[in-house]
């Protein structure tokens, strides 16, 4: 009888403990397979500081996944996970510095808890943070998340290099609705009973605990910016410059360069929107150099028109002609270099970098060959005109 009563009391206590835990349901952005959960002990919530618990869950087909405190990458406290190659996960706390690869930051208050590892084809990280002091433990907080599909990193290094994310998002978490009574790992004891666990839906959007705030401009904007500006600087402007030596028709040259000029501004606008929403515009060499180069290219149509008028009036090049030509060449070179910085900033794969470099190299060779061809043609034309001028002088 005593044994039965003891078992009943133990079961009741267990049910009570589970009932008072209010860990959030799984929040899975875009109804995907990457999910997050949070829990805040009542003691931490009451004092405004202390431990918080959160979980990152991602399929093993994901190279890495992470979540960060803040509304943008700049200044964000990030927590990245990836496979360590030994059946477990590596938890890497990092600091966001804009749209560049976040760097590892040593933090004694971040701990990987029991229940973490590789389970049923998923990476699971149960995390306790005792020094996440920037959070409002009684209110709503902004978070960002990102992940990258691909091969496993299989690394235990906390500073392992990562490639740019495939997807990212932003959202707010209301910690007032994530309070729990016990200051212990909530994910090992409640994962089997939480209604949202592994649901694969944005369940918290309905409950009000988690609300998506958007992750800024989409990766499609970044990709479009990169493609447009690459075409502009490694193909568009060089080809337009080659039209004059090849066919000698200024209207074709001017018309083509005008189209490329408009495309450049469209690409710049996309890049500006992405950088602005990411909170790092003018904070990186790429954005600074890109803005300056684009602004200076804005002078080229004026210089080109002045060069054309001088040539029409004098039948030869003048100082303004050489300014227009060499100013344009210098800006094209800077634009191509800045494109490389952009690839570096985006942590682009080696394949993208190789393709960009090869096309840029081919474009440079063709451009130099065209310049040489144009120079030879001008020399031949000058020699042809010289005898005619001599005959006129003899007459």
mmCIF file of C-alpha atoms in Angstrom:
data_model
loop_
_atom_site.group_PDB
_atom_site.id
_atom_site.type_symbol
_atom_site.label_atom_id
_atom_site.label_comp_id
_atom_site.label_asym_id
_atom_site.label_seq_id
_atom_site.Cartn_x
_atom_site.Cartn_y
_atom_site.Cartn_z
ATOM 1 C CA UNK A 1 0.000 0.000 0.000
ATOM 2 C CA UNK A 2 2.797 2.385 0.928
ATOM 3 C CA UNK A 3 4.539 1.504 -2.323
ATOM 4 C CA UNK A 4 1.389 2.286 -4.304
ATOM 5 C CA UNK A 5 0.903 5.635 -2.545
ATOM 6 C CA UNK A 6 4.568 6.483 -3.079
ATOM 7 C CA UNK A 7 4.337 5.719 -6.776
ATOM 8 C CA UNK A 8 1.169 7.791 -7.070
ATOM 9 C CA UNK A 9 2.781 10.758 -5.330
ATOM 10 C CA UNK A 10 5.857 10.477 -7.536
ATOM 11 C CA UNK A 11 3.735 10.361 -10.676
ATOM 12 C CA UNK A 12 1.701 13.351 -9.507
ATOM 13 C CA UNK A 13 4.873 15.304 -8.774
ATOM 14 C CA UNK A 14 6.254 14.464 -12.198
ATOM 15 C CA UNK A 15 3.063 15.544 -13.912
ATOM 16 C CA UNK A 16 3.046 18.773 -11.909
ATOM 17 C CA UNK A 17 6.638 19.504 -12.814
ATOM 18 C CA UNK A 18 5.901 18.956 -16.495
ATOM 19 C CA UNK A 19 2.768 21.029 -16.339
ATOM 20 C CA UNK A 20 4.545 24.031 -14.871
ATOM 21 C CA UNK A 21 7.231 24.029 -17.541
ATOM 22 C CA UNK A 22 6.264 26.446 -20.298
ATOM 23 C CA UNK A 23 9.001 25.850 -22.842
ATOM 24 C CA UNK A 24 7.945 27.282 -26.182
ATOM 25 C CA UNK A 25 6.719 25.020 -28.943
ATOM 26 C CA UNK A 26 9.137 24.371 -31.791
ATOM 27 C CA UNK A 27 9.425 27.398 -34.034
ATOM 28 C CA UNK A 28 10.351 26.271 -37.552
ATOM 29 C CA UNK A 29 10.760 29.251 -39.940
ATOM 30 C CA UNK A 30 9.165 28.836 -43.352
ATOM 31 C CA UNK A 31 7.639 25.548 -42.137
ATOM 32 C CA UNK A 32 11.046 23.949 -42.626
ATOM 33 C CA UNK A 33 13.160 21.419 -40.762
ATOM 34 C CA UNK A 34 15.311 23.895 -38.822
ATOM 35 C CA UNK A 35 13.593 24.586 -35.500
ATOM 36 C CA UNK A 36 14.178 26.482 -32.254
ATOM 37 C CA UNK A 37 12.766 26.462 -28.702
ATOM 38 C CA UNK A 38 13.287 28.633 -25.631
ATOM 39 C CA UNK A 39 12.736 28.422 -21.893
ATOM 40 C CA UNK A 40 13.311 31.031 -19.163
ATOM 41 C CA UNK A 41 13.420 29.977 -15.476
ATOM 42 C CA UNK A 42 11.115 31.974 -13.221
ATOM 43 C CA UNK A 43 14.081 32.932 -11.043
ATOM 44 C CA UNK A 44 15.848 34.494 -14.032
ATOM 45 C CA UNK A 45 12.686 36.227 -15.173
ATOM 46 C CA UNK A 46 12.071 37.698 -11.711
ATOM 47 C CA UNK A 47 15.619 38.965 -11.223
ATOM 48 C CA UNK A 48 16.115 40.079 -14.825
ATOM 49 C CA UNK A 49 19.299 38.045 -15.175
ATOM 50 C CA UNK A 50 20.453 34.463 -14.986
ATOM 51 C CA UNK A 51 20.152 31.322 -17.047
ATOM 52 C CA UNK A 52 18.087 30.913 -20.186
ATOM 53 C CA UNK A 53 17.703 27.743 -22.214
ATOM 54 C CA UNK A 54 17.231 27.309 -25.936
ATOM 55 C CA UNK A 55 17.424 24.506 -28.451
ATOM 56 C CA UNK A 56 18.630 24.409 -32.058
ATOM 57 C CA UNK A 57 17.483 21.497 -34.202
ATOM 58 C CA UNK A 58 18.516 20.977 -37.840
ATOM 59 C CA UNK A 59 18.751 18.000 -40.216
ATOM 60 C CA UNK A 60 22.169 16.454 -40.778
ATOM 61 C CA UNK A 61 21.885 17.541 -44.415
ATOM 62 C CA UNK A 62 22.526 21.036 -43.056
ATOM 63 C CA UNK A 63 26.167 22.149 -43.052
ATOM 64 C CA UNK A 64 25.543 24.520 -40.179
ATOM 65 C CA UNK A 65 22.669 26.264 -38.444
ATOM 66 C CA UNK A 66 22.597 29.124 -36.025
ATOM 67 C CA UNK A 67 20.558 31.613 -34.076
ATOM 68 C CA UNK A 68 21.553 35.070 -32.892
ATOM 69 C CA UNK A 69 20.384 37.689 -30.429
ATOM 70 C CA UNK A 70 19.540 40.946 -32.217
ATOM 71 C CA UNK A 71 17.722 42.191 -35.283
ATOM 72 C CA UNK A 72 20.712 42.112 -37.667
ATOM 73 C CA UNK A 73 24.112 40.469 -38.034
ATOM 74 C CA UNK A 74 25.955 43.572 -36.867
ATOM 75 C CA UNK A 75 26.528 43.252 -33.124
ATOM 76 C CA UNK A 76 24.565 40.017 -32.866
ATOM 77 C CA UNK A 77 25.471 37.352 -30.300
ATOM 78 C CA UNK A 78 25.401 34.198 -32.413
ATOM 79 C CA UNK A 79 25.305 30.497 -31.585
ATOM 80 C CA UNK A 80 26.286 28.165 -34.443
ATOM 81 C CA UNK A 81 26.156 24.385 -34.512
ATOM 82 C CA UNK A 82 27.664 21.861 -36.928
ATOM 83 C CA UNK A 83 28.616 18.204 -36.830
ATOM 84 C CA UNK A 84 31.923 17.344 -35.183
ATOM 85 C CA UNK A 85 32.436 14.124 -37.159
ATOM 86 C CA UNK A 86 32.234 11.990 -33.996
ATOM 87 C CA UNK A 87 28.481 11.681 -33.599
ATOM 88 C CA UNK A 88 28.084 14.916 -31.705
ATOM 89 C CA UNK A 89 27.700 18.615 -32.471
ATOM 90 C CA UNK A 90 30.059 21.543 -32.057
ATOM 91 C CA UNK A 91 28.594 24.664 -30.461
ATOM 92 C CA UNK A 92 30.430 27.813 -31.547
ATOM 93 C CA UNK A 93 29.509 31.163 -29.924
ATOM 94 C CA UNK A 94 30.338 33.970 -32.336
ATOM 95 C CA UNK A 95 30.078 37.737 -32.704
ATOM 96 C CA UNK A 96 28.413 39.286 -35.735
ATOM 97 C CA UNK A 97 30.360 42.043 -37.491
ATOM 98 C CA UNK A 98 28.073 42.760 -40.410
ATOM 99 C CA UNK A 99 27.652 40.577 -43.465
ATOM 100 C CA UNK A 100 30.961 38.779 -43.061
ATOM 101 C CA UNK A 101 31.727 35.435 -41.501
ATOM 102 C CA UNK A 102 31.119 35.791 -37.744
ATOM 103 C CA UNK A 103 34.195 35.136 -35.631
ATOM 104 C CA UNK A 104 34.388 32.830 -32.625
ATOM 105 C CA UNK A 105 34.031 34.558 -29.267
ATOM 106 C CA UNK A 106 35.149 32.829 -26.081
ATOM 107 C CA UNK A 107 32.217 32.704 -23.641
ATOM 108 C CA UNK A 108 32.306 30.899 -20.308
ATOM 109 C CA UNK A 109 28.571 31.319 -19.779
ATOM 110 C CA UNK A 110 27.504 29.221 -22.785
ATOM 111 C CA UNK A 111 27.186 25.474 -22.258
ATOM 112 C CA UNK A 112 26.090 22.521 -24.376
ATOM 113 C CA UNK A 113 23.766 20.356 -22.272
ATOM 114 C CA UNK A 114 22.784 16.705 -22.154
ATOM 115 C CA UNK A 115 20.511 15.511 -24.910
ATOM 116 C CA UNK A 116 22.638 17.242 -27.528
ATOM 117 C CA UNK A 117 24.096 15.307 -30.433
ATOM 118 C CA UNK A 118 23.033 13.523 -33.609
ATOM 119 C CA UNK A 119 19.653 11.850 -33.219
ATOM 120 C CA UNK A 120 17.395 10.398 -35.919
ATOM 121 C CA UNK A 121 19.144 12.286 -38.702
ATOM 122 C CA UNK A 122 19.071 15.591 -36.830
ATOM 123 C CA UNK A 123 21.614 17.827 -35.144
ATOM 124 C CA UNK A 124 20.282 18.828 -31.729
ATOM 125 C CA UNK A 125 21.902 21.371 -29.434
ATOM 126 C CA UNK A 126 20.433 22.035 -25.994
ATOM 127 C CA UNK A 127 22.054 25.222 -24.783
ATOM 128 C CA UNK A 128 22.231 27.076 -21.492
ATOM 129 C CA UNK A 129 23.379 30.697 -21.496
ATOM 130 C CA UNK A 130 24.119 32.435 -18.210
ATOM 131 C CA UNK A 131 25.648 35.586 -19.685
ATOM 132 C CA UNK A 132 23.087 36.581 -22.322
ATOM 133 C CA UNK A 133 22.752 39.891 -20.521
ATOM 134 C CA UNK A 134 21.388 41.825 -23.494
ATOM 135 C CA UNK A 135 18.064 39.971 -23.306
ATOM 136 C CA UNK A 136 14.912 41.260 -21.659
ATOM 137 C CA UNK A 137 13.898 38.190 -19.685
ATOM 138 C CA UNK A 138 10.433 39.572 -19.011
ATOM 139 C CA UNK A 139 9.607 40.891 -22.470
ATOM 140 C CA UNK A 140 10.049 40.471 -26.208
ATOM 141 C CA UNK A 141 13.460 40.077 -27.845
ATOM 142 C CA UNK A 142 14.619 40.178 -31.457
ATOM 143 C CA UNK A 143 16.437 37.148 -32.853
ATOM 144 C CA UNK A 144 17.887 36.170 -36.200
ATOM 145 C CA UNK A 145 18.515 32.705 -37.597
ATOM 146 C CA UNK A 146 20.319 31.271 -40.613
ATOM 147 C CA UNK A 147 21.419 27.939 -42.007
ATOM 148 C CA UNK A 148 23.355 26.412 -44.871
ATOM 149 C CA UNK A 149 22.535 23.185 -46.717
ATOM 150 C CA UNK A 150 25.374 20.910 -47.757
ATOM 151 C CA UNK A 151 28.038 18.506 -46.569
ATOM 152 C CA UNK A 152 28.944 18.148 -42.922
ATOM 153 C CA UNK A 153 31.846 20.229 -41.618
ATOM 154 C CA UNK A 154 32.958 17.363 -39.324
ATOM 155 C CA UNK A 155 34.937 19.761 -37.168
ATOM 156 C CA UNK A 156 35.491 20.319 -33.466
ATOM 157 C CA UNK A 157 37.086 23.711 -34.108
ATOM 158 C CA UNK A 158 35.084 26.564 -32.603
ATOM 159 C CA UNK A 159 36.467 28.927 -35.247
ATOM 160 C CA UNK A 160 35.741 26.700 -38.266
ATOM 161 C CA UNK A 161 35.203 28.666 -41.497
ATOM 162 C CA UNK A 162 31.660 28.611 -42.826
ATOM 163 C CA UNK A 163 30.071 29.589 -46.117
ATOM 164 C CA UNK A 164 27.267 32.110 -46.461
ATOM 165 C CA UNK A 165 23.809 30.926 -45.462
ATOM 166 C CA UNK A 166 21.204 29.636 -47.906
ATOM 167 C CA UNK A 167 18.325 30.999 -45.849
ATOM 168 C CA UNK A 168 17.891 33.448 -43.016
ATOM 169 C CA UNK A 169 15.060 35.058 -41.100
ATOM 170 C CA UNK A 170 14.269 37.372 -38.219
ATOM 171 C CA UNK A 171 11.666 37.077 -35.480
ATOM 172 C CA UNK A 172 10.700 38.180 -31.983
ATOM 173 C CA UNK A 173 10.393 35.876 -28.970
ATOM 174 C CA UNK A 174 8.192 36.882 -26.026
ATOM 175 C CA UNK A 175 10.012 35.572 -22.963
ATOM 176 C CA UNK A 176 7.067 36.509 -20.764
ATOM 177 C CA UNK A 177 5.309 33.491 -22.287
ATOM 178 C CA UNK A 178 8.331 31.192 -22.077
ATOM 179 C CA UNK A 179 8.687 31.149 -18.296
ATOM 180 C CA UNK A 180 9.250 27.824 -16.525
ATOM 181 C CA UNK A 181 9.460 26.959 -12.847
ATOM 182 C CA UNK A 182 12.641 24.901 -12.819
ATOM 183 C CA UNK A 183 16.160 26.105 -13.587
ATOM 184 C CA UNK A 184 17.165 22.841 -15.271
ATOM 185 C CA UNK A 185 17.544 21.548 -18.799
ATOM 186 C CA UNK A 186 13.924 21.489 -20.004
ATOM 187 C CA UNK A 187 14.479 19.732 -23.309
ATOM 188 C CA UNK A 188 15.329 16.271 -22.019
ATOM 189 C CA UNK A 189 12.260 16.052 -19.769
ATOM 190 C CA UNK A 190 9.601 17.710 -21.946
ATOM 191 C CA UNK A 191 10.609 16.955 -25.519
ATOM 192 C CA UNK A 192 8.251 13.994 -25.628
ATOM 193 C CA UNK A 193 5.233 15.922 -24.362
ATOM 194 C CA UNK A 194 5.537 19.389 -25.854
ATOM 195 C CA UNK A 195 2.878 19.708 -28.484
ATOM 196 C CA UNK A 196 5.073 21.698 -30.822
ATOM 197 C CA UNK A 197 8.157 19.525 -30.674
ATOM 198 C CA UNK A 198 9.143 18.483 -34.175
ATOM 199 C CA UNK A 199 5.895 19.784 -35.590
ATOM 200 C CA UNK A 200 7.623 21.512 -38.467
ATOM 201 C CA UNK A 201 5.197 24.425 -38.386
ATOM 202 C CA UNK A 202 5.296 27.998 -37.269
ATOM 203 C CA UNK A 203 3.153 27.057 -34.283
ATOM 204 C CA UNK A 204 4.340 29.913 -32.120
ATOM 205 C CA UNK A 205 3.168 32.499 -34.591
ATOM 206 C CA UNK A 206 -0.353 31.568 -33.545
ATOM 207 C CA UNK A 207 0.368 31.492 -29.822
ATOM 208 C CA UNK A 208 2.043 34.889 -29.820
ATOM 209 C CA UNK A 209 5.260 33.586 -28.258
ATOM 210 C CA UNK A 210 7.205 33.905 -31.516
ATOM 211 C CA UNK A 211 6.345 36.347 -34.272
ATOM 212 C CA UNK A 212 8.314 36.599 -37.487
ATOM 213 C CA UNK A 213 9.688 40.062 -38.158
ATOM 214 C CA UNK A 214 11.427 39.203 -41.414
ATOM 215 C CA UNK A 215 15.109 38.832 -42.019
ATOM 216 C CA UNK A 216 15.634 41.940 -44.119
ATOM 217 C CA UNK A 217 16.164 41.708 -47.838
ATOM 218 C CA UNK A 218 16.097 38.148 -49.133
ATOM 219 C CA UNK A 219 19.106 36.240 -50.382
ATOM 220 C CA UNK A 220 17.592 36.581 -53.846
ATOM 221 C CA UNK A 221 18.347 40.311 -53.653
ATOM 222 C CA UNK A 222 21.969 39.585 -52.756
ATOM 223 C CA UNK A 223 22.289 37.077 -55.586
ATOM 224 C CA UNK A 224 20.731 39.500 -58.086
ATOM 225 C CA UNK A 225 23.107 42.248 -56.942
ATOM 226 C CA UNK A 226 26.122 39.996 -57.408
ATOM 227 C CA UNK A 227 25.071 38.763 -60.841
ATOM 228 C CA UNK A 228 24.193 42.215 -62.195
ATOM 229 C CA UNK A 229 27.343 43.927 -60.941
ATOM 230 C CA UNK A 230 29.544 41.071 -62.170
ATOM 231 C CA UNK A 231 28.049 41.350 -65.656
ATOM 232 C CA UNK A 232 28.455 45.130 -65.561
ATOM 233 C CA UNK A 233 32.143 45.200 -64.640
ATOM 234 C CA UNK A 234 33.652 42.052 -66.136
ATOM 235 C CA UNK A 235 31.620 42.066 -69.356
ATOM 236 C CA UNK A 236 29.410 45.114 -69.892
ATOM 237 C CA UNK A 237 31.796 48.045 -69.542
ATOM 238 C CA UNK A 238 34.803 46.270 -71.129
ATOM 239 C CA UNK A 239 32.717 45.250 -74.160
ATOM 240 C CA UNK A 240 31.366 48.778 -74.530
ATOM 241 C CA UNK A 241 34.898 50.154 -74.422
ATOM 242 C CA UNK A 242 35.988 47.685 -77.107
ATOM 243 C CA UNK A 243 33.281 48.834 -79.518
ATOM 244 C CA UNK A 244 35.126 52.057 -80.404
ATOM 245 C CA UNK A 245 38.425 50.451 -81.506
ATOM 246 C CA UNK A 246 36.574 47.620 -83.252
ATOM 247 C CA UNK A 247 33.868 49.424 -85.217
ATOM 248 C CA UNK A 248 34.628 53.113 -84.644
ATOM 249 C CA UNK A 249 30.959 54.086 -84.215
ATOM 250 C CA UNK A 250 30.509 56.361 -81.218
ATOM 251 C CA UNK A 251 26.720 55.907 -81.185
ATOM 252 C CA UNK A 252 27.080 52.152 -80.641
ATOM 253 C CA UNK A 253 29.642 52.791 -77.915
ATOM 254 C CA UNK A 254 27.531 55.430 -76.164
ATOM 255 C CA UNK A 255 24.292 53.465 -76.467
ATOM 256 C CA UNK A 256 25.799 50.284 -75.078
ATOM 257 C CA UNK A 257 27.533 52.030 -72.198
ATOM 258 C CA UNK A 258 24.299 53.822 -71.316
ATOM 259 C CA UNK A 259 22.467 50.498 -70.990
ATOM 260 C CA UNK A 260 25.259 49.118 -68.813
ATOM 261 C CA UNK A 261 25.259 52.366 -66.812
ATOM 262 C CA UNK A 262 21.554 51.944 -66.010
ATOM 263 C CA UNK A 263 22.111 48.286 -65.117
ATOM 264 C CA UNK A 264 24.903 49.319 -62.759
ATOM 265 C CA UNK A 265 22.590 51.634 -60.840
ATOM 266 C CA UNK A 266 19.964 48.900 -60.599
ATOM 267 C CA UNK A 267 22.571 46.505 -59.205
ATOM 268 C CA UNK A 268 23.847 49.153 -56.812
ATOM 269 C CA UNK A 269 20.312 49.807 -55.544
ATOM 270 C CA UNK A 270 19.846 46.104 -54.779
ATOM 271 C CA UNK A 271 23.161 45.992 -52.953
ATOM 272 C CA UNK A 272 22.304 49.103 -50.970
ATOM 273 C CA UNK A 273 18.940 47.693 -49.869
ATOM 274 C CA UNK A 274 20.542 44.437 -48.756
ATOM 275 C CA UNK A 275 23.374 46.181 -46.893
ATOM 276 C CA UNK A 276 21.039 48.720 -45.303
ATOM 277 C CA UNK A 277 18.671 46.059 -44.016
ATOM 278 C CA UNK A 278 21.624 44.035 -42.778
ATOM 279 C CA UNK A 279 22.914 47.047 -40.847
ATOM 280 C CA UNK A 280 26.385 47.111 -42.382
ATOM 281 C CA UNK A 281 26.216 49.673 -45.214
ATOM 282 C CA UNK A 282 29.456 51.692 -45.311
ATOM 283 C CA UNK A 283 30.897 49.450 -42.584
ATOM 284 C CA UNK A 284 32.865 47.246 -44.985
ATOM 285 C CA UNK A 285 35.490 47.902 -47.669
ATOM 286 C CA UNK A 286 33.220 46.404 -50.324
ATOM 287 C CA UNK A 287 30.323 48.766 -49.638
ATOM 288 C CA UNK A 288 32.622 51.776 -49.306
ATOM 289 C CA UNK A 289 34.611 51.118 -52.486
ATOM 290 C CA UNK A 290 31.496 50.135 -54.407
ATOM 291 C CA UNK A 291 29.695 53.349 -53.513
ATOM 292 C CA UNK A 292 32.700 55.483 -54.462
ATOM 293 C CA UNK A 293 33.287 53.672 -57.774
ATOM 294 C CA UNK A 294 29.630 53.903 -58.794
ATOM 295 C CA UNK A 295 29.500 57.592 -57.880
ATOM 296 C CA UNK A 296 32.645 58.363 -59.908
ATOM 297 C CA UNK A 297 31.337 56.425 -62.905
ATOM 298 C CA UNK A 298 28.437 58.877 -62.809
ATOM 299 C CA UNK A 299 30.902 61.425 -64.249
ATOM 300 C CA UNK A 300 31.744 59.282 -67.282
ATOM 301 C CA UNK A 301 28.747 60.260 -69.469
ATOM 302 C CA UNK A 302 29.691 63.935 -69.045
ATOM 303 C CA UNK A 303 33.355 63.262 -69.796
ATOM 304 C CA UNK A 304 32.379 61.092 -72.758
ATOM 305 C CA UNK A 305 30.226 63.837 -74.262
ATOM 306 C CA UNK A 306 33.028 66.380 -73.778
ATOM 307 C CA UNK A 307 35.475 63.995 -75.471
ATOM 308 C CA UNK A 308 33.085 63.509 -78.407
ATOM 309 C CA UNK A 309 32.595 67.246 -78.923
ATOM 310 C CA UNK A 310 36.342 67.856 -78.807
ATOM 311 C CA UNK A 311 36.992 65.136 -81.391
ATOM 312 C CA UNK A 312 34.265 66.501 -83.706
ATOM 313 C CA UNK A 313 35.721 70.008 -83.515
ATOM 314 C CA UNK A 314 39.422 69.107 -83.773
ATOM 315 C CA UNK A 315 39.494 65.739 -85.527
ATOM 316 C CA UNK A 316 41.768 64.248 -82.889
ATOM 317 C CA UNK A 317 41.959 63.393 -79.229
ATOM 318 C CA UNK A 318 42.654 66.009 -76.602
ATOM 319 C CA UNK A 319 43.358 66.059 -72.876
ATOM 320 C CA UNK A 320 39.683 65.530 -72.082
ATOM 321 C CA UNK A 321 39.749 62.439 -74.316
ATOM 322 C CA UNK A 322 42.562 60.835 -72.346
ATOM 323 C CA UNK A 323 40.895 61.760 -69.051
ATOM 324 C CA UNK A 324 37.691 60.033 -70.181
ATOM 325 C CA UNK A 325 39.530 56.931 -71.401
ATOM 326 C CA UNK A 326 41.941 56.396 -68.506
ATOM 327 C CA UNK A 327 39.451 57.436 -65.852
ATOM 328 C CA UNK A 328 37.057 54.815 -67.205
ATOM 329 C CA UNK A 329 39.732 52.126 -67.364
ATOM 330 C CA UNK A 330 40.776 52.792 -63.773
ATOM 331 C CA UNK A 331 37.199 52.566 -62.538
ATOM 332 C CA UNK A 332 36.628 49.313 -64.430
ATOM 333 C CA UNK A 333 39.670 47.787 -62.730
ATOM 334 C CA UNK A 334 38.509 48.999 -59.311
ATOM 335 C CA UNK A 335 35.040 47.635 -60.009
ATOM 336 C CA UNK A 336 36.424 44.192 -60.846
ATOM 337 C CA UNK A 337 38.582 44.214 -57.708
ATOM 338 C CA UNK A 338 35.594 45.249 -55.626
ATOM 339 C CA UNK A 339 33.617 42.373 -57.105
ATOM 340 C CA UNK A 340 36.243 40.041 -55.693
ATOM 341 C CA UNK A 341 35.885 41.727 -52.312
ATOM 342 C CA UNK A 342 32.149 41.178 -52.579
ATOM 343 C CA UNK A 343 32.646 37.462 -53.149
ATOM 344 C CA UNK A 344 34.931 37.365 -50.132
ATOM 345 C CA UNK A 345 32.407 39.297 -48.058
ATOM 346 C CA UNK A 346 29.668 36.842 -49.008
ATOM 347 C CA UNK A 347 31.940 33.872 -48.191
ATOM 348 C CA UNK A 348 31.323 32.605 -51.719
ATOM 349 C CA UNK A 349 32.406 29.106 -52.641
ATOM 350 C CA UNK A 350 35.642 28.497 -54.543
ATOM 351 C CA UNK A 351 33.615 27.615 -57.638
ATOM 352 C CA UNK A 352 32.089 31.109 -57.805
ATOM 353 C CA UNK A 353 35.461 32.742 -57.205
ATOM 354 C CA UNK A 354 37.120 30.649 -59.929
ATOM 355 C CA UNK A 355 34.384 31.415 -62.479
ATOM 356 C CA UNK A 356 34.548 35.132 -61.669
ATOM 357 C CA UNK A 357 38.345 35.189 -61.925
ATOM 358 C CA UNK A 358 38.432 33.266 -65.217
ATOM 359 C CA UNK A 359 35.840 35.500 -66.886
ATOM 360 C CA UNK A 360 37.577 38.624 -65.566
ATOM 361 C CA UNK A 361 40.908 37.345 -66.903
ATOM 362 C CA UNK A 362 39.478 36.577 -70.349
ATOM 363 C CA UNK A 363 37.810 39.983 -70.440
ATOM 364 C CA UNK A 364 41.107 41.680 -69.541
ATOM 365 C CA UNK A 365 43.003 39.823 -72.288
ATOM 366 C CA UNK A 366 40.395 40.692 -74.914
ATOM 367 C CA UNK A 367 40.400 44.297 -73.781
ATOM 368 C CA UNK A 368 44.188 44.597 -74.036
ATOM 369 C CA UNK A 369 44.122 42.920 -77.461
ATOM 370 C CA UNK A 370 41.463 45.370 -78.633
ATOM 371 C CA UNK A 371 43.482 48.341 -77.389
ATOM 372 C CA UNK A 372 46.512 47.077 -79.327
ATOM 373 C CA UNK A 373 44.355 46.552 -82.420
ATOM 374 C CA UNK A 374 42.955 50.062 -82.135
ATOM 375 C CA UNK A 375 46.430 51.526 -81.719
ATOM 376 C CA UNK A 376 47.721 49.740 -84.821
ATOM 377 C CA UNK A 377 44.718 50.896 -86.830
ATOM 378 C CA UNK A 378 45.212 54.516 -85.762
ATOM 379 C CA UNK A 379 48.917 54.310 -86.652
ATOM 380 C CA UNK A 380 48.117 52.928 -90.110
ATOM 381 C CA UNK A 381 45.543 55.654 -90.657
ATOM 382 C CA UNK A 382 48.054 58.331 -89.641
ATOM 383 C CA UNK A 383 50.670 56.956 -92.066
ATOM 384 C CA UNK A 384 48.088 56.889 -94.833
ATOM 385 C CA UNK A 385 47.200 60.526 -94.231
ATOM 386 C CA UNK A 386 50.814 61.744 -93.997
ATOM 387 C CA UNK A 387 51.707 61.306 -97.755
ATOM 388 C CA UNK A 388 48.508 63.085 -98.724
ATOM 389 C CA UNK A 389 49.426 66.008 -96.474
ATOM 390 C CA UNK A 390 52.956 66.097 -97.959
ATOM 391 C CA UNK A 391 51.567 66.251 -101.490
ATOM 392 C CA UNK A 392 49.269 69.086 -100.478
ATOM 393 C CA UNK A 393 52.231 70.963 -98.975
ATOM 394 C CA UNK A 394 54.291 70.491 -102.204
ATOM 395 C CA UNK A 395 51.480 71.925 -104.249
#
